[in-house]
Short mmCIF file of C-alpha atoms in Angstrom, two decimals:
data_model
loop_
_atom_site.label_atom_id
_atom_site.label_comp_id
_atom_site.label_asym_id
_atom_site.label_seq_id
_atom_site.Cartn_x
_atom_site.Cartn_y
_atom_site.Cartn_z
CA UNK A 25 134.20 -6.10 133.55
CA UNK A 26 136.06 -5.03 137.08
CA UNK A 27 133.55 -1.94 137.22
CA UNK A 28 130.89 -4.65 137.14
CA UNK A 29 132.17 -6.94 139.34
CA UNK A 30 132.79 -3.48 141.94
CA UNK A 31 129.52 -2.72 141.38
CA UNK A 32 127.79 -6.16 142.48
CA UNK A 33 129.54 -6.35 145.31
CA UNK A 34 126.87 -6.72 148.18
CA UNK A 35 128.74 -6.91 151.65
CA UNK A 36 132.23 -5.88 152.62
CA UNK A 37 134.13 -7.05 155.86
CA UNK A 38 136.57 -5.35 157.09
CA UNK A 39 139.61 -7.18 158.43
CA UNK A 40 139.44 -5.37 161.93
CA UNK A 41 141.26 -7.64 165.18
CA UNK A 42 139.17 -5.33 166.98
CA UNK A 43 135.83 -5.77 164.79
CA UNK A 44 136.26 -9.37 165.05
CA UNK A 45 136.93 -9.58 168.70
CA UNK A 46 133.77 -8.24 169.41
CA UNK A 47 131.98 -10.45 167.57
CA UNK A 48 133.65 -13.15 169.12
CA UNK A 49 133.36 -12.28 172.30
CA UNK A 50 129.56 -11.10 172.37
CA UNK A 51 128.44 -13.94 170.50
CA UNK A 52 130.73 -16.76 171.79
CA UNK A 53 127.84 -17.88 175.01
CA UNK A 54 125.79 -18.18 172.35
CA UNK A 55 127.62 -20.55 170.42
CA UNK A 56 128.26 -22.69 173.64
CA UNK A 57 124.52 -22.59 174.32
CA UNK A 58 124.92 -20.15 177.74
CA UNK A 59 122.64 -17.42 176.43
CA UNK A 60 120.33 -16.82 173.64
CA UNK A 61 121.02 -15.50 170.26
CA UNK A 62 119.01 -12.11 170.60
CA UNK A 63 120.61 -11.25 174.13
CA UNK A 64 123.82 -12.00 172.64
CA UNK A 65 122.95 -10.13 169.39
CA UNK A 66 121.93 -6.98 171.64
CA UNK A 67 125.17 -7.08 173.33
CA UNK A 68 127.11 -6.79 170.20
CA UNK A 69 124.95 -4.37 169.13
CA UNK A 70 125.24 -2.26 172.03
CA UNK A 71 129.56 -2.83 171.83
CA UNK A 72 129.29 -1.72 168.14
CA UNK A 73 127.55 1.23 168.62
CA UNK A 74 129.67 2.50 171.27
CA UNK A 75 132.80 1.24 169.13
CA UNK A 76 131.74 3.50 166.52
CA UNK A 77 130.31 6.56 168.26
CA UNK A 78 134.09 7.10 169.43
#
């Protein structure tokens, strides 16, 4: 039943301060209606990528 359960698992987040700063951060004007949700979307994208290529 657990290898089941493992196996149907269909997202994962990972309990990163610096993961979920990011997100706050790029997607925060959005939430306060400053910017839209794509160029704030692109912005986190653009963060994450560079997060990760390091």
């Amino acid at each position: 039943m657990v290898c089941e359960m493992l196996m149907d698992i269909d997202r994962f987040v990972h309990p990163s301060p610096i993961l979920n700063n990011m997100v706050f951060d790029s997607m925060l004007p959005y939430f306060r209606d400053e910017d839209s949700y794509k160029n704030c979307l692109d912005e986190l994208r653009s963060k994450l990528k560079f997060y990760l290529s390091e």
